[in-house]
Short mmCIF file of C-alpha atoms in Angstrom, two decimals:
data_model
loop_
_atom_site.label_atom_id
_atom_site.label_comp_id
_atom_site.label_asym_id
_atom_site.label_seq_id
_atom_site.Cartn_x
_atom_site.Cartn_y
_atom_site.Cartn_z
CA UNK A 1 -86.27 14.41 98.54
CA UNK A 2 -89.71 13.50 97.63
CA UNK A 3 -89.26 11.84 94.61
CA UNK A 4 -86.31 9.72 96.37
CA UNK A 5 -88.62 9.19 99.23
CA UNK A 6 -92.22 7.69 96.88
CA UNK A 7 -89.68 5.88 94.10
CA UNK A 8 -91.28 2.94 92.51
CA UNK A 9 -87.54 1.15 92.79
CA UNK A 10 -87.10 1.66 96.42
CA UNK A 11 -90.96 0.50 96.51
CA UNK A 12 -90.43 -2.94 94.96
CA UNK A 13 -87.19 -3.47 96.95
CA UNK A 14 -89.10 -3.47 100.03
CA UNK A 15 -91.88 -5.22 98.98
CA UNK A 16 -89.11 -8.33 97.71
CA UNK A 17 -88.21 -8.09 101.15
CA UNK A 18 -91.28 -9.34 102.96
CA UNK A 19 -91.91 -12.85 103.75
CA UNK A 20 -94.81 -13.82 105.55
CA UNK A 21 -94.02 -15.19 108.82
CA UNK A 22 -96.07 -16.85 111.79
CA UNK A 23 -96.11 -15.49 115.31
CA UNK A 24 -94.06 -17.87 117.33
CA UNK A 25 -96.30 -16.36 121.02
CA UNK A 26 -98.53 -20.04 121.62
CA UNK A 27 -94.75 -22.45 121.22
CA UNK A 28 -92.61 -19.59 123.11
CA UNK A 29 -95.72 -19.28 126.24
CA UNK A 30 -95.68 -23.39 126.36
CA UNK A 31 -91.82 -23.61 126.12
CA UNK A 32 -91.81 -21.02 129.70
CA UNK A 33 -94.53 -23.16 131.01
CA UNK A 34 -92.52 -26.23 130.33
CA UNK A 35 -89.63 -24.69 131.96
CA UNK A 36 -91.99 -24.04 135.05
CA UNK A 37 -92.70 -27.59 135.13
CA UNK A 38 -89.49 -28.50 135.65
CA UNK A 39 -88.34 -26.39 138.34
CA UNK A 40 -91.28 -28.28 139.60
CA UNK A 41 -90.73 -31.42 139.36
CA UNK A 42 -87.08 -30.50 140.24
CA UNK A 43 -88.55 -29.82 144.05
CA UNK A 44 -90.90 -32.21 144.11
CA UNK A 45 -88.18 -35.10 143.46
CA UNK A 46 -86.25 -33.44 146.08
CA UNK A 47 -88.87 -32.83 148.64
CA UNK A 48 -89.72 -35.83 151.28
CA UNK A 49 -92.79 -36.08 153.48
CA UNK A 50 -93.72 -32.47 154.49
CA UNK A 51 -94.25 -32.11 158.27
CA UNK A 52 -94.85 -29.77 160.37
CA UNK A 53 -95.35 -26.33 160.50
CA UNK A 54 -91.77 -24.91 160.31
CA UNK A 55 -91.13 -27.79 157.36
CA UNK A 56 -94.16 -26.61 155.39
CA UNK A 57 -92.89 -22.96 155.51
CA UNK A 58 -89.52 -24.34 154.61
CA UNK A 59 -90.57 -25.93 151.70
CA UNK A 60 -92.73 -23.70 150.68
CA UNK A 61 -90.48 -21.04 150.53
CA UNK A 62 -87.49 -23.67 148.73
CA UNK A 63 -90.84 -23.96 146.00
CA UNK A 64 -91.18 -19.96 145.73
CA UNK A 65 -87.30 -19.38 145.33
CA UNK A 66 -87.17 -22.03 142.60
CA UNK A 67 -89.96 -20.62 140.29
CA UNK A 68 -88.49 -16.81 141.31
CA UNK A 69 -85.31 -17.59 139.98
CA UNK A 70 -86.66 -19.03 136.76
CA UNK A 71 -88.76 -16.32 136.38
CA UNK A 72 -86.47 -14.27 136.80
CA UNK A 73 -84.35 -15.37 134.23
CA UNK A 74 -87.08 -14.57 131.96
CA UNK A 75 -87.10 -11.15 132.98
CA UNK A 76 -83.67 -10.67 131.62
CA UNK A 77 -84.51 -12.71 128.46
CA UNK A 78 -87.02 -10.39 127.53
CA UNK A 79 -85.12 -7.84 128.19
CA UNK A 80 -82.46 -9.14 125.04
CA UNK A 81 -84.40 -7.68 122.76
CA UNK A 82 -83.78 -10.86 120.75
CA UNK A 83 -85.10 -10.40 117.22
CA UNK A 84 -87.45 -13.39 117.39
CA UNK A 85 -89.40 -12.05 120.33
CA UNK A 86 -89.27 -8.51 119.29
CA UNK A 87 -89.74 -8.62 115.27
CA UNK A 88 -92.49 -11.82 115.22
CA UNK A 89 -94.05 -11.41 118.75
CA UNK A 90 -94.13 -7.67 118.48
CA UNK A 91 -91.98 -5.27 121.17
CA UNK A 92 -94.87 -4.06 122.80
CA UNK A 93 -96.23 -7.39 123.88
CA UNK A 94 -92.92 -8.61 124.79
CA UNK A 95 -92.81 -5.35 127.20
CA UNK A 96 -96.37 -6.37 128.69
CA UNK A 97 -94.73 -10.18 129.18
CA UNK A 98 -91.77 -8.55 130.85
CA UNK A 99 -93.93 -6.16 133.32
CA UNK A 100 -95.93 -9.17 134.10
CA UNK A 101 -92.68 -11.68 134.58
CA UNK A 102 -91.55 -8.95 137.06
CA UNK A 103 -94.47 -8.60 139.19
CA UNK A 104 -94.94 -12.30 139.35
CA UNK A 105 -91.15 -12.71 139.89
CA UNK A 106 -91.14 -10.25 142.56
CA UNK A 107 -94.18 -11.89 144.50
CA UNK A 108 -92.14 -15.33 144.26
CA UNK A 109 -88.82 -13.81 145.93
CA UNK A 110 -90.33 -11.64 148.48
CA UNK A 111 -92.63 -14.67 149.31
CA UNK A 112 -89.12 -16.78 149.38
CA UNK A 113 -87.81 -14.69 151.90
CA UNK A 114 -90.42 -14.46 154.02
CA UNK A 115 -91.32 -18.06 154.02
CA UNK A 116 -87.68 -19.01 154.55
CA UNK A 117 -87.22 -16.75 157.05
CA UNK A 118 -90.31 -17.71 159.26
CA UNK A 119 -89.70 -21.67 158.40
CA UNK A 120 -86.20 -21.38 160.34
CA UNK A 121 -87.33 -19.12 163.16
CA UNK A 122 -90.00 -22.05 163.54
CA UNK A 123 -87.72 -24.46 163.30
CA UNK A 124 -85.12 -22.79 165.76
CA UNK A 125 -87.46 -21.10 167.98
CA UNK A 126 -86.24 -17.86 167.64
CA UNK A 127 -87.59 -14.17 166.64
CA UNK A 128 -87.92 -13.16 162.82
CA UNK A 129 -85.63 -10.50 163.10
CA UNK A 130 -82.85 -12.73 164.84
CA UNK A 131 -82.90 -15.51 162.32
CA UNK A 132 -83.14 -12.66 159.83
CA UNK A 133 -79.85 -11.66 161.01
CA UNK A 134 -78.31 -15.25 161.00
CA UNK A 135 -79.54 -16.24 157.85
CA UNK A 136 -77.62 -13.12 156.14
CA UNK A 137 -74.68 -13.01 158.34
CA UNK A 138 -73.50 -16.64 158.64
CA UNK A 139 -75.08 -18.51 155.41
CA UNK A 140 -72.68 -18.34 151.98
CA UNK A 141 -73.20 -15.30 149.22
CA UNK A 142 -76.37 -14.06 151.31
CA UNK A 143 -75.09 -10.36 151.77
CA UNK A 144 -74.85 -10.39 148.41
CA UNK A 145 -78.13 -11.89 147.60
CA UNK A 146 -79.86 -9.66 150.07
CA UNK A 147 -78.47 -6.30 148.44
CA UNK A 148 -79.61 -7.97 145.26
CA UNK A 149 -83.13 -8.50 146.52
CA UNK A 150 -83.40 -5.02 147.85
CA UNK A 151 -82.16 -3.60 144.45
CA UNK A 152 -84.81 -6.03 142.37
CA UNK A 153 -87.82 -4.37 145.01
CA UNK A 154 -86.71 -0.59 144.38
CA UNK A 155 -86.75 -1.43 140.66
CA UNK A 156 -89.99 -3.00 141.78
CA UNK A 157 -91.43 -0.04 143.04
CA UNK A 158 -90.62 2.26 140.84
CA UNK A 159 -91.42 0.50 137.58
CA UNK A 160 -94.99 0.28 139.29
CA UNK A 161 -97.83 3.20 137.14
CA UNK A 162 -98.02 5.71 139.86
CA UNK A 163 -94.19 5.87 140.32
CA UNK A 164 -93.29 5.25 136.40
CA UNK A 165 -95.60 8.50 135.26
CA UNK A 166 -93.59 10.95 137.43
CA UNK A 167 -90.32 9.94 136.71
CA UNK A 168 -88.25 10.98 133.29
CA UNK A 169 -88.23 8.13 130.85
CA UNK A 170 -83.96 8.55 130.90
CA UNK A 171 -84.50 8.08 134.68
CA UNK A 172 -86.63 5.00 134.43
CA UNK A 173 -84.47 3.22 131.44
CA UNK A 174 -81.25 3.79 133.48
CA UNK A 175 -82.71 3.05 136.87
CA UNK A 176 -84.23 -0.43 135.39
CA UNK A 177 -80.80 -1.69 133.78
CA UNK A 178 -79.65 -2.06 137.78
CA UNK A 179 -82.08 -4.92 137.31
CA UNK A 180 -78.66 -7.08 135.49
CA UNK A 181 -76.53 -6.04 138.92
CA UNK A 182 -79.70 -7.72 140.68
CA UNK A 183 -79.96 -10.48 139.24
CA UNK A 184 -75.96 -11.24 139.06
CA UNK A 185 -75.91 -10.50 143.25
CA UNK A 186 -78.59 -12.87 143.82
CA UNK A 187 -78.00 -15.72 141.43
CA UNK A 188 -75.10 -17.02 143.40
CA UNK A 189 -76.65 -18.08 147.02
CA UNK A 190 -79.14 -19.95 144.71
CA UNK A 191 -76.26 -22.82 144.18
CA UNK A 192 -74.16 -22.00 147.13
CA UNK A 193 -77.47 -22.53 149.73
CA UNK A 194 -80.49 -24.53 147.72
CA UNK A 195 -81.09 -27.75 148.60
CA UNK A 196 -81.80 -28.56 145.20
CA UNK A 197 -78.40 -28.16 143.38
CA UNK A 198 -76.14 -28.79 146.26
CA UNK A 199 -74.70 -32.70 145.74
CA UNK A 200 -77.13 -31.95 142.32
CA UNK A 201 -74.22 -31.91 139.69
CA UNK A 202 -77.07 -32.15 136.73
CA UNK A 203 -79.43 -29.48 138.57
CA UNK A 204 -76.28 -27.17 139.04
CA UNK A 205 -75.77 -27.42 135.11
CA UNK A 206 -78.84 -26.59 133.97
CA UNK A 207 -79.10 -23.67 136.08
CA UNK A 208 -75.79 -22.96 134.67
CA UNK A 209 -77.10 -23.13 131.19
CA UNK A 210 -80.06 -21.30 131.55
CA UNK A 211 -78.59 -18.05 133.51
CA UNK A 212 -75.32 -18.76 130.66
CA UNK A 213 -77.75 -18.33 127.90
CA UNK A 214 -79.61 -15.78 128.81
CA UNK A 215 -76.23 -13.74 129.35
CA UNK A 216 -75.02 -14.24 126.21
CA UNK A 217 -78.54 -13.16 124.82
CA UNK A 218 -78.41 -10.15 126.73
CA UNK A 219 -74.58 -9.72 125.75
CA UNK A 220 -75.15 -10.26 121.95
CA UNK A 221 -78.29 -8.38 121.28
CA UNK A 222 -77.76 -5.65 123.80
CA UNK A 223 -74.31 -4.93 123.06
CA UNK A 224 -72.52 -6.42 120.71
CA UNK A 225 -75.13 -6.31 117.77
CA UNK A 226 -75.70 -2.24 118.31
CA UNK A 227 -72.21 -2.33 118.13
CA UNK A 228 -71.34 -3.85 114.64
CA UNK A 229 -74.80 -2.34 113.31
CA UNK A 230 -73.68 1.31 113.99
CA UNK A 231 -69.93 0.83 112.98
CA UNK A 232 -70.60 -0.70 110.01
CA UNK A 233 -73.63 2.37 108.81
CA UNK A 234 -71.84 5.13 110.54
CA UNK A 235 -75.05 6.77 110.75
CA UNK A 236 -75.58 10.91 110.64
CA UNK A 237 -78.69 13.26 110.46
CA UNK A 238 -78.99 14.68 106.97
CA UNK A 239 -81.52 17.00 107.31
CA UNK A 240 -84.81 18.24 109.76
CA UNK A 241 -87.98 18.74 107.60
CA UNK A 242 -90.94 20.78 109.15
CA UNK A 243 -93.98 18.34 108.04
CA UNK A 244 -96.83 19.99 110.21
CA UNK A 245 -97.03 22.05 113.05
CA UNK A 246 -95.32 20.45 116.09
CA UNK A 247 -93.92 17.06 113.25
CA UNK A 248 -90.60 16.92 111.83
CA UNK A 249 -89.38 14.74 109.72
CA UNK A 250 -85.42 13.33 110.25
CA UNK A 251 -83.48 12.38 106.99
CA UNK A 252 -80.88 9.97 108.40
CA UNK A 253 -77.81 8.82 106.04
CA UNK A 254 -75.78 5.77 106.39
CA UNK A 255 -74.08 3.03 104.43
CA UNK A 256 -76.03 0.68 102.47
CA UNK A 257 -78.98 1.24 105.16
CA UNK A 258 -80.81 -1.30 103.55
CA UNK A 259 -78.54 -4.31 104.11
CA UNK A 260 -79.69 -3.65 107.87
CA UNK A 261 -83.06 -5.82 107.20
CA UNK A 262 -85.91 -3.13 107.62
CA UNK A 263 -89.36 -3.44 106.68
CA UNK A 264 -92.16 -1.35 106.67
CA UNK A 265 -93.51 -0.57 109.79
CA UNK A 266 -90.90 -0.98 112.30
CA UNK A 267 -89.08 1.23 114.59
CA UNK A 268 -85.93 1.42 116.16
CA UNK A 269 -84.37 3.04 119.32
CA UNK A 270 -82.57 6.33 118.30
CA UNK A 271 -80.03 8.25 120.16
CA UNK A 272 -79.10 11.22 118.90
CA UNK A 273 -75.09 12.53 119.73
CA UNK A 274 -76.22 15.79 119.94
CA UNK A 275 -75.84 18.09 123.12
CA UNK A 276 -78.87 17.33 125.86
CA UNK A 277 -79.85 14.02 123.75
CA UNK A 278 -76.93 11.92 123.72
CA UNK A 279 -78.35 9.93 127.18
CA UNK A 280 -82.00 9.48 125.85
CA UNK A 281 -82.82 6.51 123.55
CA UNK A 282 -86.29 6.51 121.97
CA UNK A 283 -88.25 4.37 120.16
CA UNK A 284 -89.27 6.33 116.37
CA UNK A 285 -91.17 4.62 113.59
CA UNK A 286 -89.65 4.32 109.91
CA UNK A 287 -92.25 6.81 107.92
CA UNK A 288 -90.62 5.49 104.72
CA UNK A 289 -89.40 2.20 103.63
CA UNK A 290 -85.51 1.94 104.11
CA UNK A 291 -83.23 3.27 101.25
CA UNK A 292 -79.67 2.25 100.30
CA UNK A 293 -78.27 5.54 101.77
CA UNK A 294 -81.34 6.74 103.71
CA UNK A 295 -83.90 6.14 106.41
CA UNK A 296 -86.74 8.40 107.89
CA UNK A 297 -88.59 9.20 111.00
CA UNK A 298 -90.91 11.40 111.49
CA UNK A 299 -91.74 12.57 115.44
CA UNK A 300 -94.42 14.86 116.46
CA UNK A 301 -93.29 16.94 119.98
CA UNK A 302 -94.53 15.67 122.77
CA UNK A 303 -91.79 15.93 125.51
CA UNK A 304 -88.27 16.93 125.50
CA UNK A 305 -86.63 14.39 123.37
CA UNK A 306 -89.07 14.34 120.45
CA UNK A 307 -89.23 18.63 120.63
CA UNK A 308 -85.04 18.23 120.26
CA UNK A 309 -84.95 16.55 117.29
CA UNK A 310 -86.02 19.84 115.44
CA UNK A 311 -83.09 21.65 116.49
CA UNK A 312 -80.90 18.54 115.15
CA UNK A 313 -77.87 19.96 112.44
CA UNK A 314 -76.96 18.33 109.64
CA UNK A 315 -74.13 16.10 110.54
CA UNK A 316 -75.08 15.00 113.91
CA UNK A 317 -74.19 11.20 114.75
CA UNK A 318 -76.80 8.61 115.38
CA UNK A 319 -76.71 5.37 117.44
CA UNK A 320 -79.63 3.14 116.41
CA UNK A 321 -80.95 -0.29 117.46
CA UNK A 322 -83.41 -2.38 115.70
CA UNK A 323 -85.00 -3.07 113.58
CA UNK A 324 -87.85 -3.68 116.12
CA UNK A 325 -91.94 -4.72 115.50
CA UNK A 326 -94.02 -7.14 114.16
CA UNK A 327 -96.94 -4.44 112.50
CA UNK A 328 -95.70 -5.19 109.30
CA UNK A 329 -97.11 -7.00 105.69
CA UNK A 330 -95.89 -10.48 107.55
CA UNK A 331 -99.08 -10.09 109.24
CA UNK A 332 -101.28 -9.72 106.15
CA UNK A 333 -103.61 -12.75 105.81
CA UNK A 334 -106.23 -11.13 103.35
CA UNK A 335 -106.31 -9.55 99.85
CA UNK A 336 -108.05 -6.34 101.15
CA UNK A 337 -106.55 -3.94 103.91
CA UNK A 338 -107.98 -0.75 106.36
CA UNK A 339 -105.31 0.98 107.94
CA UNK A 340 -106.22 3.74 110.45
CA UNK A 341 -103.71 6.08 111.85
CA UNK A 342 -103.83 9.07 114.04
CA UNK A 343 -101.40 11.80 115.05
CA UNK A 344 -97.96 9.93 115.05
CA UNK A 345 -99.16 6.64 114.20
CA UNK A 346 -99.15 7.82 110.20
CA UNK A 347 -95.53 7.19 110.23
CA UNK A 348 -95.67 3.41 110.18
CA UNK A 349 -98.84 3.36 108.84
CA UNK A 350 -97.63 5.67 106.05
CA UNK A 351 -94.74 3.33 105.08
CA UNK A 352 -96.63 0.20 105.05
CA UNK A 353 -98.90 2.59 102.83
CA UNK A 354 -96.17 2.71 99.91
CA UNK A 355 -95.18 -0.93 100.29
CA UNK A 356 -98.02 -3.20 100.84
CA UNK A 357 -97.98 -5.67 98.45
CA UNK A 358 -101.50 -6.05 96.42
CA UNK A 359 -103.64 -3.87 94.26
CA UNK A 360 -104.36 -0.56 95.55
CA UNK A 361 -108.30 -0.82 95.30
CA UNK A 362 -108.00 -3.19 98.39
CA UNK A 363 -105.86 -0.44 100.28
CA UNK A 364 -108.15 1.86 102.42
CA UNK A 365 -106.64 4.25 104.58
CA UNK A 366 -108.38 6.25 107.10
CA UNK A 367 -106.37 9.30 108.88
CA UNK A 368 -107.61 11.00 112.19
CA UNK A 369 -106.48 14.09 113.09
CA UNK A 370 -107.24 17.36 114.99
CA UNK A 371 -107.37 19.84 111.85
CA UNK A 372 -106.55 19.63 108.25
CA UNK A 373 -103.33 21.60 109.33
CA UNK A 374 -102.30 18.27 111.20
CA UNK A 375 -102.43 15.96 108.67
CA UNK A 376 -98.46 15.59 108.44
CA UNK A 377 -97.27 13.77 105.00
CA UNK A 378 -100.94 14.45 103.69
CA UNK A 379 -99.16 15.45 100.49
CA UNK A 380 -96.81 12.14 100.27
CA UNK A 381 -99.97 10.19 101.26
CA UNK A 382 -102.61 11.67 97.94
CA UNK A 383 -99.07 11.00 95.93
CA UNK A 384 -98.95 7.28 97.12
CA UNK A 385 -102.97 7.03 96.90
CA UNK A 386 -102.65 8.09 93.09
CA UNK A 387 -100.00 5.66 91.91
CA UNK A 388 -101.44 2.55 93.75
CA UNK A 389 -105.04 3.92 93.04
CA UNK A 390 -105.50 3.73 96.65
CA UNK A 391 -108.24 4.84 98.73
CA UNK A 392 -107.27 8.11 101.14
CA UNK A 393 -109.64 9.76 103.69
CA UNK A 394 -109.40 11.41 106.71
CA UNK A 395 -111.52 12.73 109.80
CA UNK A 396 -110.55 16.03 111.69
CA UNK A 397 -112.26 17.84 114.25
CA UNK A 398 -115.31 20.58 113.27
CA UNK A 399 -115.35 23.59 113.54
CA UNK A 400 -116.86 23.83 117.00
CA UNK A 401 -113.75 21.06 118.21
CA UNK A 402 -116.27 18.39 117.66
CA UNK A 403 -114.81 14.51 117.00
CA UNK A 404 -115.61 12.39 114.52
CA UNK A 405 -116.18 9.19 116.10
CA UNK A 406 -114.97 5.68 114.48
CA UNK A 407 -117.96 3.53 114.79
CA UNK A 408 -118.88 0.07 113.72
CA UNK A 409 -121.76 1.94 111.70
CA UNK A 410 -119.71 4.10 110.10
CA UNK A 411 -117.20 1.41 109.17
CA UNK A 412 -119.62 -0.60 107.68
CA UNK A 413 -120.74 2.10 105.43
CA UNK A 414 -117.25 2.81 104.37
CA UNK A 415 -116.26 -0.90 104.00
CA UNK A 416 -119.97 -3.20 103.50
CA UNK A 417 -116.84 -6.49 103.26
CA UNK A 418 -114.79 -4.84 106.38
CA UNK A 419 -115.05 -8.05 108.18
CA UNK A 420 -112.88 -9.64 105.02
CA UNK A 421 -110.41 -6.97 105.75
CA UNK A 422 -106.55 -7.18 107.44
CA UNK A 423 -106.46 -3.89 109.45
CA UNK A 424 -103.49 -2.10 110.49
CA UNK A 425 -104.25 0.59 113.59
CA UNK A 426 -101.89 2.70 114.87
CA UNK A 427 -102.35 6.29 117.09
CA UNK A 428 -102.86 7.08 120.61
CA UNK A 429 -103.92 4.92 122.96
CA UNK A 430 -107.55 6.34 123.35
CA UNK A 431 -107.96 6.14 119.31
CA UNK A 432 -106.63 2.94 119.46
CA UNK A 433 -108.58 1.94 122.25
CA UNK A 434 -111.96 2.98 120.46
CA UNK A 435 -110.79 2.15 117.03
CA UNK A 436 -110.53 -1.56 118.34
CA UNK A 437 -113.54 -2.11 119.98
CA UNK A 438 -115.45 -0.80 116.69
CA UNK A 439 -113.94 -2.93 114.51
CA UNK A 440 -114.56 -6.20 116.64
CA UNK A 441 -118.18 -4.92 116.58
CA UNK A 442 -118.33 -4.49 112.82
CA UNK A 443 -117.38 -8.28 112.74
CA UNK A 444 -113.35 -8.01 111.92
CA UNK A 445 -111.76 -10.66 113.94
CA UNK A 446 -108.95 -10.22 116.66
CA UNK A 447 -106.18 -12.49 114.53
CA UNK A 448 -106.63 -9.89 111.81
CA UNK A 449 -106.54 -6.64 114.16
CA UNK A 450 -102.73 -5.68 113.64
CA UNK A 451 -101.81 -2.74 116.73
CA UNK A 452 -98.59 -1.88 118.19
CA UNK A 453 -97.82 0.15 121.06
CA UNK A 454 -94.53 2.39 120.80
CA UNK A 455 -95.38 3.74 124.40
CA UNK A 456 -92.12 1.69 125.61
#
């Protein structure tokens, strides 16, 4: 399985497969801003002279619904797992935009209702919680809209750090997909009550459009496209390989599982038909480029999913989706490379290992690890090293549990040109964390500083 696994064929077919592409983050961050703008300008055109207290709260909170709504909507977008935000932009930063796009959608509705709220109990001269009761009761699609806004703050509050870390991730992911039910129960007293679209034919359209196209995004990508993908690989575990203690490796077989568009480096979200896994979809690395009958992941155990996969039999279905990331060669922009993995980040690292295109005197790789015992794939890795005439080391604890620390000194020594160098960094978040901050110090710029986080 080896042999299959480090085959010069399957090499060059994944290296013909990489085209270097540009991240698309600066157009797609001034197209959302440009969006902004015109909710904006959508209000001001439709906004006379402010005045008064109970108009300016009004208004205000007409202003705050807008820009929720639109925010909102790209919430859900990035949600779509659209291959253009997720394979360019990279899946953990879309994650981060998402997390942010909630908060700052959240603010904007609960600021909406407040404002809207206390604008008409101005205006009326009644109590909050009487014009609370009005506004629900008597105005179109708002008892929908309110059980919508009550579901978007629970998803709120429980997507928040504290709440997130003591909840199951299969809790969390099917808690947070309530978030569609939200945003379909409050989308309609948006037309039905803002001053903006009613009489607004063209206003009304484009909000059409824009809700419309998101949907089918969300309908395409998160549904329809698993769909086809799995149907048409049929996708079953071939074998469980012990690779270290607490790593296995999964052999997963398929049909022509290389049409599917993999490169080195990416992950997708597994789900396992197996008893006690068929709910939980996680996010595993490829630790070999794609073959035409076979991928490979290879999970240490860290929690209750990733410990399951050792007791997976041969024959087992699989339900994937992806491919997902942008760590791959696309990001390349210089002849000579330093990639630096710990614990589970070798598997991506070890694929893009085998396929990077180039010499292998400008391919450095650096492994961290706990012991020598915990260098999973160590044997794969010396066998890749040798063909490309690569350069392998690794760092592992002393005897007395001391760490080798990654600094800019030490880099330097290892690399005197590491500041002409693409790097590729991949482990936990504290290695990572450390990793980075040495390199900028030993003079390797951001742009060339390729991380991904898989802690989705």
């Amino acid at each position: 399985m080896t042999t299959l696994l480090n085959s010069r064929a399957g090499r060059r077919q994944a290296m013909r497969r990489i085209q270097p592409r540009r991240s698309p983050a600066v157009p797609l961050i001034l197209l959302s801003l440009a969006g902004a703008a015109a909710v904006l300008s959508l209000w001001w055109h439709n906004t006379p002279n402010v005045e008064g207290t109970a108009e300016w709260l009004t208004h205000a909170g007409r202003l705050s619904g807008l820009l929720g709504g639109y925010v909102l909507a790209l919430v859900v977008l990035q949600m779509a797992r659209v291959p253009a935000l997720e394979r360019r932009v990279g899946s953990d930063r879309v994650a981060r935009w998402h997390a942010m796009s909630g908060r700052y959608a959240l603010c904007l509705i609960v600021a909406h209702v407040g404002l809207i709220i206390a604008g008409y109990a101005e205006q009326a001269g009644t109590g909050l919680v009487d014009q609370s009761v009005t506004v629900v009761m008597d105005y179109p699609d708002m008892i929908k809209a309110t059980v919508g806004t009550a579901m978007l703050v629970a998803i709120g509050l429980i997507s928040a750090g504290a709440a997130r870390r003591r909840m199951p991730y299969e809790v969390w992911y099917y808690l947070h997909l309530f978030t569609y039910l939200a945003v379909f129960l409050t989308f309609w007293h948006q037309l039905a009550t803002g001053a903006e679209f009613v009489g607004n034919k063209t206003a009304e359209t484009a909000w059409y459009a824009l809700y419309g196209t998101v949907t089918a995004l969300v309908v395409w990508y998160r549904l329809l496209v698993p769909l086809r993908l799995n149907l048409r690989h049929r996708m079953r575990v071939a074998a469980v390989v012990p690779e270290a203690p607490g790593v296995v490796s999964v052999l997963i077989k398929g049909r022509r599982l290389h049409r599917i568009g993999a490169q080195a480096g990416q992950f997708f979200r597994w789900r396992f038909l197996a008893p006690g896994m068929r709910w939980g979809s996680h996010p595993y690395s490829l630790s070999a480029p794609p073959r035409p009958e076979l991928l490979r992941i290879t999970v240490k155990a860290v929690g209750g999913h990733s410990t399951g996969l050792a007791s997976l039999k041969p024959g087992t279905r699989v339900w994937a989706e992806g491919p997902y990331g942008a760590m791959t060669a696309a990001r390349r922009s210089r002849g000579k490379v330093l990639m630096i993995a710990g614990g589970a980040g070798i598997t991506p690292i070890r694929a893009l290992f085998e396929t990077l295109p180039g010499k292998g005197g400008d391919l450095t790789l650096l492994y961290r690890a706990r012991s020598v015992e915990d260098l999973a794939l160590w044997d794969e890795l010396k066998q890749i090293a040798t063909e490309r005439g690569a350069r392998l080391l690794y760092a592992v604890n002393g005897p007395d549990g001391a760490r080798p620390e990654i600094t800019p000194e030490r880099l330097r020594h290892l690399l005197p040109d590491i500041e002409d160098h693409d790097v590729y960094l991949c482990g936990p978040p504290g290695l990572a964390e450390h990793a980075y901050g040495a390199l900028r110090e030993a003079g390797v710029p951001d742009r060339r500083i390729h991380h991904e986080s898989f802690e989705l």
